[in-house]
mmCIF file of C-alpha atoms in Angstrom:
data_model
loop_
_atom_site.group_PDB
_atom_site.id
_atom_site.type_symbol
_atom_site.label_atom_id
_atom_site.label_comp_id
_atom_site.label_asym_id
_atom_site.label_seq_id
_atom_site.Cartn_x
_atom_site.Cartn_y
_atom_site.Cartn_z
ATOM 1 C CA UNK A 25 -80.798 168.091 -50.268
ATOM 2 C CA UNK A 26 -77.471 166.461 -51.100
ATOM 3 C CA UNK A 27 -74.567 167.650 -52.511
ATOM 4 C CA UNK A 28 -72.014 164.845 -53.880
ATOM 5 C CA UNK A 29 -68.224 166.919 -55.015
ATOM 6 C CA UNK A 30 -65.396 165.351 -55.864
ATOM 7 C CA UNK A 31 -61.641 167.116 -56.472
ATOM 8 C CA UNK A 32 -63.535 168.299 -59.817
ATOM 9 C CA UNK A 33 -60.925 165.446 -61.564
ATOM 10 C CA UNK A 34 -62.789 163.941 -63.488
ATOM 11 C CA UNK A 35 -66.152 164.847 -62.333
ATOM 12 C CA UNK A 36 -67.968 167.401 -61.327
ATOM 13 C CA UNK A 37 -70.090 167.851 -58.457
ATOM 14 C CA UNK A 38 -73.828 168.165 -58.397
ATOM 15 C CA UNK A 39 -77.201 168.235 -55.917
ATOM 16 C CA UNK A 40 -80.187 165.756 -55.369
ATOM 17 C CA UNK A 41 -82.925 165.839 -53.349
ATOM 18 C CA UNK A 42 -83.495 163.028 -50.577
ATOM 19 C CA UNK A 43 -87.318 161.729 -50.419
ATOM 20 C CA UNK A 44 -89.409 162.411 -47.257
ATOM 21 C CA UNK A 45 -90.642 158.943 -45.673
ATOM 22 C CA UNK A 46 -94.389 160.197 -46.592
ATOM 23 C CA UNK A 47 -93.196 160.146 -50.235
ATOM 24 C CA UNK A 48 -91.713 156.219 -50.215
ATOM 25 C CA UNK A 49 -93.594 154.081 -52.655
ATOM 26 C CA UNK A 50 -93.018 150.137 -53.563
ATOM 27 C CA UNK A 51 -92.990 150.416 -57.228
ATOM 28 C CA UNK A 52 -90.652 153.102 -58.859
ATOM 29 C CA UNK A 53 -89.045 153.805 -62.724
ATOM 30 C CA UNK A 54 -85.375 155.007 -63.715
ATOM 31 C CA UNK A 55 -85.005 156.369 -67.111
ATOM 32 C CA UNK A 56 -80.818 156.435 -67.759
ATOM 33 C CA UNK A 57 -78.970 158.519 -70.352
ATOM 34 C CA UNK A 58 -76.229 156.953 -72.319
ATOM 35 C CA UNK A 59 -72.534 158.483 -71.949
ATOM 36 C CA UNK A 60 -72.888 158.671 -67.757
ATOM 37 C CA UNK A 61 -71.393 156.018 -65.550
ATOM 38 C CA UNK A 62 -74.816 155.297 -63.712
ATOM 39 C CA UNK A 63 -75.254 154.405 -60.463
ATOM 40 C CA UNK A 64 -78.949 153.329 -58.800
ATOM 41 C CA UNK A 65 -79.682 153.835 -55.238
ATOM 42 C CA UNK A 66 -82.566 152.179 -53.389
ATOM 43 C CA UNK A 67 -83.129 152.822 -49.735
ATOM 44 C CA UNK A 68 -85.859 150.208 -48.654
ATOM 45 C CA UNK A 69 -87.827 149.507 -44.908
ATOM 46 C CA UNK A 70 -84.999 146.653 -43.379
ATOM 47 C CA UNK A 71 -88.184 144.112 -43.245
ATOM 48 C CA UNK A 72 -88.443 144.025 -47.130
ATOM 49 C CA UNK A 73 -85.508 143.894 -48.487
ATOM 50 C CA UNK A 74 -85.332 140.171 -49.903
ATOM 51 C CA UNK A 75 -88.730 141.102 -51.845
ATOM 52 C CA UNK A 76 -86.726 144.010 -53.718
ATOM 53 C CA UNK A 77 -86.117 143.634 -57.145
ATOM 54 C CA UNK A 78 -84.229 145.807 -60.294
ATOM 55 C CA UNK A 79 -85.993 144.804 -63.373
ATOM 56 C CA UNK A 80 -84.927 145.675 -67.324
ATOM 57 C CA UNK A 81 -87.169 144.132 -69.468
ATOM 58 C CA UNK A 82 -87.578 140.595 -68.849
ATOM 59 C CA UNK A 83 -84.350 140.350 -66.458
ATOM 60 C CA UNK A 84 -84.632 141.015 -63.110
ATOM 61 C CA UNK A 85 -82.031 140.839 -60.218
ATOM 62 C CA UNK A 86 -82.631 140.073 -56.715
ATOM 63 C CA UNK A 87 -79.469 139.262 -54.576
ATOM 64 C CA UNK A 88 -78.489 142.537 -53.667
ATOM 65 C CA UNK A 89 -75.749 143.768 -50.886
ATOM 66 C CA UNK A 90 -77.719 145.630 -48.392
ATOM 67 C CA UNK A 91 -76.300 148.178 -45.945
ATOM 68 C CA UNK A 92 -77.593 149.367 -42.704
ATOM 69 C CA UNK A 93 -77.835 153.262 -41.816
ATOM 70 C CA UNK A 94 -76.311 154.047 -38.281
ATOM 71 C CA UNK A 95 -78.611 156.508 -37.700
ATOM 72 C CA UNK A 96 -82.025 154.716 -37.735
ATOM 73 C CA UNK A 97 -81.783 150.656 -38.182
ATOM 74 C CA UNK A 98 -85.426 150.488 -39.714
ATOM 75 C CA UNK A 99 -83.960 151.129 -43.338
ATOM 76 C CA UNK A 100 -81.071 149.819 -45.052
ATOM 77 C CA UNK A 101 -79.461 150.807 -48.693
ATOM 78 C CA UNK A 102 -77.607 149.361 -51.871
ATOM 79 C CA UNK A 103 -75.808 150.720 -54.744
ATOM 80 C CA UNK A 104 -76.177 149.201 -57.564
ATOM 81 C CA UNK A 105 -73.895 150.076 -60.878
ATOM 82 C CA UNK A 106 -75.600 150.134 -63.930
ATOM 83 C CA UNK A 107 -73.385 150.433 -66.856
ATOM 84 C CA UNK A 108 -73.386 153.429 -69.503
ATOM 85 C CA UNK A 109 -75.970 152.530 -71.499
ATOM 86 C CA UNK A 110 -79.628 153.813 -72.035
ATOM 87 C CA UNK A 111 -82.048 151.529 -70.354
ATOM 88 C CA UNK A 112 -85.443 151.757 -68.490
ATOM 89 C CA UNK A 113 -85.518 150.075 -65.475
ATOM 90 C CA UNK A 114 -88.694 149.258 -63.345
ATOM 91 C CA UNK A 115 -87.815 148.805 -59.044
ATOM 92 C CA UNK A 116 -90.614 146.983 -57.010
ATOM 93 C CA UNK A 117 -90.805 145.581 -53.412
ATOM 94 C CA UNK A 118 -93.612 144.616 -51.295
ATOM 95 C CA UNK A 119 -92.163 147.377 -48.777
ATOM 96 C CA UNK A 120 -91.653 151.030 -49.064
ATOM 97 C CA UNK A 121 -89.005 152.142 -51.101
ATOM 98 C CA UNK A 122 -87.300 155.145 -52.494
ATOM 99 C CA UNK A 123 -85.287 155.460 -56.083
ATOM 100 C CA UNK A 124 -82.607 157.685 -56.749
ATOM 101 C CA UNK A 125 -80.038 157.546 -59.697
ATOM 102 C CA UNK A 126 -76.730 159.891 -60.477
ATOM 103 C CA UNK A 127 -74.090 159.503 -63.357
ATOM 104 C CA UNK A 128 -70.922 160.677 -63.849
ATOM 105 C CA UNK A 129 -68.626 161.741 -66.668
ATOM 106 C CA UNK A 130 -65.802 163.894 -67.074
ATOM 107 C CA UNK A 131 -67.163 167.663 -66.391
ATOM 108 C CA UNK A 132 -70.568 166.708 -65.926
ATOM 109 C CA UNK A 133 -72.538 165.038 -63.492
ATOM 110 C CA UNK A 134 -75.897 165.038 -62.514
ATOM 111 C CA UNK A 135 -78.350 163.286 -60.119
ATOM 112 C CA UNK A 136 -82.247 163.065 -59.607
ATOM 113 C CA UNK A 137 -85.099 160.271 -57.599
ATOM 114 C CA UNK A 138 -86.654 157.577 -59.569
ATOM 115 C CA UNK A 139 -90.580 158.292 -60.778
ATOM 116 C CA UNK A 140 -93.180 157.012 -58.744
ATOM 117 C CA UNK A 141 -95.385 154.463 -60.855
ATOM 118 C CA UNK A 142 -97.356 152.731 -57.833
ATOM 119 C CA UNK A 143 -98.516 152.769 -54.422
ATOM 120 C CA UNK A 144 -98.699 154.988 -51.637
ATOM 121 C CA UNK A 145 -97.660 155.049 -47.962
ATOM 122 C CA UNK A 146 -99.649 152.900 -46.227
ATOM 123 C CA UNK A 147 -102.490 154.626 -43.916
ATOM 124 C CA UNK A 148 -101.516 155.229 -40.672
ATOM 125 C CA UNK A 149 -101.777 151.869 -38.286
ATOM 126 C CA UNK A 150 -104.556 152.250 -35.773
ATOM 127 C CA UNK A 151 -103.436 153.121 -32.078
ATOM 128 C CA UNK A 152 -102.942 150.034 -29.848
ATOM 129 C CA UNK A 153 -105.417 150.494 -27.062
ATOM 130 C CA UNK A 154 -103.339 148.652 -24.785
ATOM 131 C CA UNK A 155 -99.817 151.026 -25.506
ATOM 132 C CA UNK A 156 -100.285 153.277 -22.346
ATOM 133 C CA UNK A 157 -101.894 150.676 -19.965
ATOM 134 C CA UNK A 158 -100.338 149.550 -17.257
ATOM 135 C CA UNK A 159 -101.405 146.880 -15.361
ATOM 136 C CA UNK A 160 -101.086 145.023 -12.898
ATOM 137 C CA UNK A 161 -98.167 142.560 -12.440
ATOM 138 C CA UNK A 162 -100.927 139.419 -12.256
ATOM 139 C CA UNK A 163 -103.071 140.757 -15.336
ATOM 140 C CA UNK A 164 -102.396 141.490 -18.821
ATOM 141 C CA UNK A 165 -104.100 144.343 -21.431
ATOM 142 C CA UNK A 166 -106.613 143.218 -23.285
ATOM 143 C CA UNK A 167 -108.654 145.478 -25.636
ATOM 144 C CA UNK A 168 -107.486 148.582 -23.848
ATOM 145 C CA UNK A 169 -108.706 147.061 -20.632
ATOM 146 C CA UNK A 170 -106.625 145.636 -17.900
ATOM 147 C CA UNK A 171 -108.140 141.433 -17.458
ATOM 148 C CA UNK A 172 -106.805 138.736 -14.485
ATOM 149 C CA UNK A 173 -104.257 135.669 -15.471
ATOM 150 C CA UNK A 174 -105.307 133.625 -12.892
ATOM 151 C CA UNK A 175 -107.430 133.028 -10.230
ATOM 152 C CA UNK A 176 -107.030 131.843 -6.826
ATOM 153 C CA UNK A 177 -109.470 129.872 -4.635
ATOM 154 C CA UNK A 178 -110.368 129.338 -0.663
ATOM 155 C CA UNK A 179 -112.059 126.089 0.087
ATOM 156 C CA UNK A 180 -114.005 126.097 3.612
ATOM 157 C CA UNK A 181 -115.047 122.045 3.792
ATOM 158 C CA UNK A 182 -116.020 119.951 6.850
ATOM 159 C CA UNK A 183 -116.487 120.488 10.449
ATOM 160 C CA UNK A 184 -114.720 123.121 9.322
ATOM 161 C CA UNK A 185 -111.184 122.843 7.800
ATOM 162 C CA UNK A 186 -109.826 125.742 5.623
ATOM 163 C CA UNK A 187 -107.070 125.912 2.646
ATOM 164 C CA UNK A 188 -106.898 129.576 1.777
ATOM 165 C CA UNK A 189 -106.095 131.418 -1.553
ATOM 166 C CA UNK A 190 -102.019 130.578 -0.714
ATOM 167 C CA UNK A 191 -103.197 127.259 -0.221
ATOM 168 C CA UNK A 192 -102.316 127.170 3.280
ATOM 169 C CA UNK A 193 -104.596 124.617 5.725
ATOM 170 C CA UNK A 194 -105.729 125.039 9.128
ATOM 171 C CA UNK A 195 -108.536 124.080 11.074
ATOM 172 C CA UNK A 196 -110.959 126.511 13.235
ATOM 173 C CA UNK A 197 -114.584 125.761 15.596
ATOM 174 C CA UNK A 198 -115.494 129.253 16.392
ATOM 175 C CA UNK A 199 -119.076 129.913 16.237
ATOM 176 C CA UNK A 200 -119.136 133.370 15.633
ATOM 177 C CA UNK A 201 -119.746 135.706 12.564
ATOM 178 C CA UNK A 202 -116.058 136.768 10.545
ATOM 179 C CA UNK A 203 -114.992 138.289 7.589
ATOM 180 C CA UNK A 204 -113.546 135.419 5.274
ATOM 181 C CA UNK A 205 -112.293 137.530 2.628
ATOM 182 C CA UNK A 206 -112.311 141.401 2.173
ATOM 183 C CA UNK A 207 -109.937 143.773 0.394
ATOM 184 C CA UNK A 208 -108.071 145.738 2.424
ATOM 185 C CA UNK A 209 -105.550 147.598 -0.037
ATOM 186 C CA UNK A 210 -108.085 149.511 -1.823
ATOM 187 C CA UNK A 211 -106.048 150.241 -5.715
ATOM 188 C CA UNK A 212 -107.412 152.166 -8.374
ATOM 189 C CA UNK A 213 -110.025 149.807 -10.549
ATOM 190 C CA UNK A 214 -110.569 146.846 -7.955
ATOM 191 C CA UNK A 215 -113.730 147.024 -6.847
ATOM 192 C CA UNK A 216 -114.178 146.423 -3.318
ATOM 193 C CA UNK A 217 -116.033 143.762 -1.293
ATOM 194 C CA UNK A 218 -116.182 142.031 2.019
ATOM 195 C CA UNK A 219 -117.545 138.353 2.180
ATOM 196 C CA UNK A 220 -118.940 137.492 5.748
ATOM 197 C CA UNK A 221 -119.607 133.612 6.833
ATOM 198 C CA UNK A 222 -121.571 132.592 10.518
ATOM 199 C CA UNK A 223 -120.549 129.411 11.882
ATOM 200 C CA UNK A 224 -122.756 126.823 13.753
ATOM 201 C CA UNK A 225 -122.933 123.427 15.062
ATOM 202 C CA UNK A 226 -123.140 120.143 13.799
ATOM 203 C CA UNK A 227 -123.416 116.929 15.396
ATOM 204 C CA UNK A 228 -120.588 117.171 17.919
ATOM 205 C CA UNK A 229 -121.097 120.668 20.133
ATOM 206 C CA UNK A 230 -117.300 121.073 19.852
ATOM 207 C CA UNK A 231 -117.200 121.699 15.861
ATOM 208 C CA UNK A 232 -119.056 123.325 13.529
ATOM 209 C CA UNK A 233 -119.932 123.809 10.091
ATOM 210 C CA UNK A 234 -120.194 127.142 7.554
ATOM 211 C CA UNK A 235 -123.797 128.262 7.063
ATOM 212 C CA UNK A 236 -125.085 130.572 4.623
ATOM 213 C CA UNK A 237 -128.527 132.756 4.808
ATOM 214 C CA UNK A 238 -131.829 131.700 2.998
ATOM 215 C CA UNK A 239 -132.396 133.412 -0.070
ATOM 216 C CA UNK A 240 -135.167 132.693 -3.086
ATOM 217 C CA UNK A 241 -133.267 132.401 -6.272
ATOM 218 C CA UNK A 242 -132.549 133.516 -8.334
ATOM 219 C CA UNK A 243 -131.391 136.652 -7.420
ATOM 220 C CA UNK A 244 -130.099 139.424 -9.504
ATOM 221 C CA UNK A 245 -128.583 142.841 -8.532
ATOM 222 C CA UNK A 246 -126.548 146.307 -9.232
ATOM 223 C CA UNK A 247 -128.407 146.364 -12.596
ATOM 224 C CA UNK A 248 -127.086 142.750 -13.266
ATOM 225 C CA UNK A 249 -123.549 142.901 -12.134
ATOM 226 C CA UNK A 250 -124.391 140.427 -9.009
ATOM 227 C CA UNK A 251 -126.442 137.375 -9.651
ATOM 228 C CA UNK A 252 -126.784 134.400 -7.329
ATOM 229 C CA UNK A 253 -128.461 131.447 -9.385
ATOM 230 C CA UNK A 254 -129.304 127.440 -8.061
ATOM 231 C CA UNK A 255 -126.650 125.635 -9.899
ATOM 232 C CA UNK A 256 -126.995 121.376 -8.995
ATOM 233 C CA UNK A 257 -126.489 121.556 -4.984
ATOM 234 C CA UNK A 258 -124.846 124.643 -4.483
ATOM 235 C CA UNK A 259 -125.852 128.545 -4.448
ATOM 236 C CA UNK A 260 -123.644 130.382 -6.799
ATOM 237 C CA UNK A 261 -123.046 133.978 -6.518
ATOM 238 C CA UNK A 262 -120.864 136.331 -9.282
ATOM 239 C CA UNK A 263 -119.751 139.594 -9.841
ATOM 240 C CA UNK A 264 -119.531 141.196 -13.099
ATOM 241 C CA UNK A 265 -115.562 141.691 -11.574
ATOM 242 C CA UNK A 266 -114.915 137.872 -11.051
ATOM 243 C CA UNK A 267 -115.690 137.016 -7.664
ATOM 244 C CA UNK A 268 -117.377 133.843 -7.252
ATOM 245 C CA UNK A 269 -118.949 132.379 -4.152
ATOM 246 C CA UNK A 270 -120.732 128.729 -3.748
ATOM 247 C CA UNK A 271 -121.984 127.596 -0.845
ATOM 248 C CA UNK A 272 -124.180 124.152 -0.877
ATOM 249 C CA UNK A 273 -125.963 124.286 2.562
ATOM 250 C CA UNK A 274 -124.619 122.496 4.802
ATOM 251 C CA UNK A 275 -120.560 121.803 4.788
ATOM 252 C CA UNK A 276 -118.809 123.418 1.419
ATOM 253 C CA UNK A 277 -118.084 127.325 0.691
ATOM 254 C CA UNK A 278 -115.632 128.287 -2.310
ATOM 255 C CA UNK A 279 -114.545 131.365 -2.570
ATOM 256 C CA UNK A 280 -112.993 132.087 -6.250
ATOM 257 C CA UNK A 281 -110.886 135.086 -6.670
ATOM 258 C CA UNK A 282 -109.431 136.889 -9.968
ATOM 259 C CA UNK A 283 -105.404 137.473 -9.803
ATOM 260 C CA UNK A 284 -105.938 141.547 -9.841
ATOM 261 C CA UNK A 285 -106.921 141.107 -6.125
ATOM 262 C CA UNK A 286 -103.239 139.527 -5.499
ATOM 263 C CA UNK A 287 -101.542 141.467 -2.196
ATOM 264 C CA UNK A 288 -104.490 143.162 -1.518
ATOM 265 C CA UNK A 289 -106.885 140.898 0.638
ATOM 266 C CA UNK A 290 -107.327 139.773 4.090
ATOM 267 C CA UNK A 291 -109.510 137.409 6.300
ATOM 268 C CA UNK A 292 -109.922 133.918 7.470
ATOM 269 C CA UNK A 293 -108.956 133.420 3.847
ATOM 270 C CA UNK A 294 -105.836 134.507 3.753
ATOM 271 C CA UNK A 295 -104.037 137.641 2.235
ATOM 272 C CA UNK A 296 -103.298 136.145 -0.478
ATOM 273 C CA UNK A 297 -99.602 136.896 -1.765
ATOM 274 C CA UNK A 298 -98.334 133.692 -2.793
ATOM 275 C CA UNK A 299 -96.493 133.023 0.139
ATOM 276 C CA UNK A 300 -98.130 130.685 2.184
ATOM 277 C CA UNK A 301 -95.411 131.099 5.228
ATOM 278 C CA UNK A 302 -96.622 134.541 6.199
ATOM 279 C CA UNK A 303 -100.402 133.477 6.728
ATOM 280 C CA UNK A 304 -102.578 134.256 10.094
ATOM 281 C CA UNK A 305 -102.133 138.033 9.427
ATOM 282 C CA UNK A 306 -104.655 140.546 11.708
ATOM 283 C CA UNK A 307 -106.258 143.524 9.680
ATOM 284 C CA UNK A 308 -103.476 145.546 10.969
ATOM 285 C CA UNK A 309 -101.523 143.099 9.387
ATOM 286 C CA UNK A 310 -99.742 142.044 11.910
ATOM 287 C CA UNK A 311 -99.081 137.882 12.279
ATOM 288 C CA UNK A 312 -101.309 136.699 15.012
ATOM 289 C CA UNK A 313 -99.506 133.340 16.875
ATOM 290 C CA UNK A 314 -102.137 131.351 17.229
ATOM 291 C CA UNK A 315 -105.622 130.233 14.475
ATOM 292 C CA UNK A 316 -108.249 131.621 17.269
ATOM 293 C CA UNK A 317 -106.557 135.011 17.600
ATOM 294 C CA UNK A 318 -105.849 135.061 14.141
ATOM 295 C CA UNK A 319 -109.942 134.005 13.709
ATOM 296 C CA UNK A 320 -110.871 136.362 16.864
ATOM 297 C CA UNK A 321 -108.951 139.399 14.837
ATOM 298 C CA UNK A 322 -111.645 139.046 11.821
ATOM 299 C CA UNK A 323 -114.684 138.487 13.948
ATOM 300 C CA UNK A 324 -117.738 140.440 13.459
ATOM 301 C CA UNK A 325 -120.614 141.293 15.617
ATOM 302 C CA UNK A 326 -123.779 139.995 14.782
ATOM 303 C CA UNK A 327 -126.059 140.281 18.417
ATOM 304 C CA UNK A 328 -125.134 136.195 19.087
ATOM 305 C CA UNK A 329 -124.414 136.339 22.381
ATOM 306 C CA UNK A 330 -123.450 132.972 23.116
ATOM 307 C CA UNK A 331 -121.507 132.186 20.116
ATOM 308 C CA UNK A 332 -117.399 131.374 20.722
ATOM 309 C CA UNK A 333 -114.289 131.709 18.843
ATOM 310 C CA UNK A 334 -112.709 128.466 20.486
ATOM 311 C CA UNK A 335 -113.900 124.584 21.994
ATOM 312 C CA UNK A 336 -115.201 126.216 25.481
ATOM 313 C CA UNK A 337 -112.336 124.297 27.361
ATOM 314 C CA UNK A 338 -113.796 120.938 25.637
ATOM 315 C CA UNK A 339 -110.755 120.949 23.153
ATOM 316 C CA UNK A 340 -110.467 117.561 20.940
ATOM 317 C CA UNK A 341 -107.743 115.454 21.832
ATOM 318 C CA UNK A 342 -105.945 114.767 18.566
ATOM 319 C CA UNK A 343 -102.741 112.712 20.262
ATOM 320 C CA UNK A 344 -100.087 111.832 17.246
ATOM 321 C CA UNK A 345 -101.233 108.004 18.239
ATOM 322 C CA UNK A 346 -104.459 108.438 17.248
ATOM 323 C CA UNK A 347 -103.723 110.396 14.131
ATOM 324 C CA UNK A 348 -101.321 107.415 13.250
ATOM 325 C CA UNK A 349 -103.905 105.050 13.928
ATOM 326 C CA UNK A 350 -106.581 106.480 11.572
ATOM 327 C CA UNK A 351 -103.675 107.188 9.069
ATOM 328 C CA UNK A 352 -103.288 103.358 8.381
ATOM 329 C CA UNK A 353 -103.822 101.950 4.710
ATOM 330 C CA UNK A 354 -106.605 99.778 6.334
ATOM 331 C CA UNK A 355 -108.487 103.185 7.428
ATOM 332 C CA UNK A 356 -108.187 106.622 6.153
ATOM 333 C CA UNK A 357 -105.050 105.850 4.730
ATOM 334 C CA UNK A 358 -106.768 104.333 1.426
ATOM 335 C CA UNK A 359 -107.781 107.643 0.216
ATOM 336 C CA UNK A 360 -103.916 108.355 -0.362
ATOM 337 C CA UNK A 361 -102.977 104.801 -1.818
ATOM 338 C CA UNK A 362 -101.956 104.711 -5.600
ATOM 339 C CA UNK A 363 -103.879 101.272 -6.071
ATOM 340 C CA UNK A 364 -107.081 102.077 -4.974
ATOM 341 C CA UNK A 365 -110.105 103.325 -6.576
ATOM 342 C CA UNK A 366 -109.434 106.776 -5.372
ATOM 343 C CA UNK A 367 -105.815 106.988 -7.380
ATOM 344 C CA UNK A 368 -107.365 108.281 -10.611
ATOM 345 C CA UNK A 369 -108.743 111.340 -8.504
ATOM 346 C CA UNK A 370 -105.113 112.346 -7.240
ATOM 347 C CA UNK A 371 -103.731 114.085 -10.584
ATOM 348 C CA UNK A 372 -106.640 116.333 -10.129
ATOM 349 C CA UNK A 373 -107.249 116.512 -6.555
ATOM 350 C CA UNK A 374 -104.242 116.602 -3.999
ATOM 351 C CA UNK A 375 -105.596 113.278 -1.686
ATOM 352 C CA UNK A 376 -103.237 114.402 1.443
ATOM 353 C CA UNK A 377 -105.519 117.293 2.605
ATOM 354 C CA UNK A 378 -108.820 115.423 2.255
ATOM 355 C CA UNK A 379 -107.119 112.419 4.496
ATOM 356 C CA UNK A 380 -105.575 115.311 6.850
ATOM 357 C CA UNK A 381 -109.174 116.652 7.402
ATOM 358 C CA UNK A 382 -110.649 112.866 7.281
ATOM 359 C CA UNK A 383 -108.123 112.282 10.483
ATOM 360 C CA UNK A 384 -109.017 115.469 12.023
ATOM 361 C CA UNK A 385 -112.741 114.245 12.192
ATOM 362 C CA UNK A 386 -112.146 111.621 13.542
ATOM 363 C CA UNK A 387 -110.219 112.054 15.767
ATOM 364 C CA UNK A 388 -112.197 114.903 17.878
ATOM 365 C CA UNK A 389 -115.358 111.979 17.350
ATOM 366 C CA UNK A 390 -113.649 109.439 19.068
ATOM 367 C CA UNK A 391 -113.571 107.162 16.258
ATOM 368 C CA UNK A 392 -116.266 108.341 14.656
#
């Protein structure tokens, strides 16, 4: 309640109730006495006030001089004067309103709220599912449920040449069994997996390709969640949490990662941060300085006893001549030329690393 007072001179003072918000409505009536100095008072929600209008019969007004409360910047107010004379006047807005009126006169005074003719508060909005999740920095709330941005992806081609999830290359010919990707950061809701690949030779003794194990597919597991399925040449597996693995055979393994695993892998893949200058990390994550201890850090046992992280002393010579030679425009070099066939395959595929790993072949085959 309100009380409006005056030095008594030459009116008097006199009380009027203010609405609750529960009570705000968008259409309202004012009744007005004749012999007051009337004055109408609508407070309206701030986002509706251009759809406000006072109407008396057939004559409505519109441009009205809104004011902002202090106190809460939602709702804003107007005064509007409205003469001395008897008149009913009708107050509608597509938002919620409230309607008071008070006159004056010498002695008297008085002051009261419009009458409610229409509409109600509107029923409370439902709760965002997504207002007290917090995710991670590389996902975003969908449905109540925290969902990846991106995803991230470590190609294993050739006799073998990596570019991991930072998109870092390198080249490795170990023979062994190692962990390629695993999480080791374990957060709440990632769901944890390790991803193991076994090496062997191809061809030349002194490189070697990735091989997978035989399987009849298609293949489905955990109640559904993991499925591996014969998609054209390649064996696909998924997870109901977004990993994706292909493997075709004989010389290409993908790895496809959602962004909710960001900062929280390791293996021959990488650890996967963004920062492709801090690769080559052990599982203590420590920065090994070479690929074969950084490869030897991630190996696993599996009983082959002759297998071997590096070329057995029969290392590849790989002189910057010979990498010159087979980078010529006449050789290897075409792949990378802008008019050539292969130009309208560089906007979607980066032609450097396929020539780097092109080189590398042929180098360690002596031309072949």
């Amino acid at each position: 309640m309100v009380m409006y007072f005056s030095n008594n001179k030459p009116y008097d003072l006199f009380l009027t109730n203010i609405l609750p918000t529960s009570d705000l409505a968008n259409e309202w009536s004012v009744d007005t006495p004749s012999k007051f100095k009337i004055t109408l008072v609508i407070v309206s929600e701030g986002e509706g006030i251009n759809t406000v209008k006072v109407c008396e019969k057939n004559k409505c007004v519109k441009s009205l001089q809104w004011t902002s409360f202090n106190s809460d910047p939602k709702y804003m107010w107007v005064n509007i004067p409205l003469g001395e004379q008897q008149y009913h006047f009708s107050i509608k807005g597509d938002s919620l309103i409230a309607v008071y009126v008070y006159g004056c006169m010498p002695r008297d005074g008085y002051a009261t709220t419009g009458v409610c003719s229409k509409g109600t508060a509107p029923p409370t909005p439902p709760v965002d599912p997504c207002e007290n999740v917090k995710c991670r920095e590389t996902e975003e709330c969908t449905k109540g449920v925290c969902v990846h941005i991106s995803k991230a992806i470590c190609r294993v081609v050739g006799d073998p040449h990596y570019l991991n999830f930072d998109r870092e290359q390198y080249d490795f010919q170990g023979t062994c069994s190692y962990v390629i990707a695993t999480v080791v950061k374990s957060e709440p809701g990632l769901v944890l997996f390790t991803v193991l690949t076994k090496n062997n030779h191809r061809g030349n003794k002194r490189v070697s390709l990735v091989n997978g194990e035989n399987v009849y597919l298609p293949v489905t597991l955990a109640r559904g969640n993991l499925t591996v399925v014969h998609s054209g040449s390649y064996a696909v597996l998924k997870t109901n949490f977004g990993l994706k693995v292909m493997y075709e055979w004989n010389m290409k393994f993908y790895i496809t990662v959602p962004s909710s695993y960001i900062r929280t892998l390791g293996g021959l893949c990488g650890n996967y941060n963004g920062d492709p200058n801090d690769e080559f990390t052990n599982p203590k994550s420590n920065k090994e300085p070479t690929v074969v201890k950084f490869a030897q850090s991630w190996r696993t046992e599996d009983g082959d006893l002759i297998c071997h992280d590096d070329c057995q002393w029969e290392c590849p010579s790989r002189t910057p001549g010979l990498q010159q030679k087979y980078k010529g425009e006449k050789l290897r070099g075409l792949l990378a030329k802008k008019c050539v066939p292969f130009a309208s395959c560089h906007k979607v595929l980066d032609p450097d690393m396929f020539m780097d790993n092109c080189v590398y072949d042929v180098c360690i085959n002596k031309g072949i």
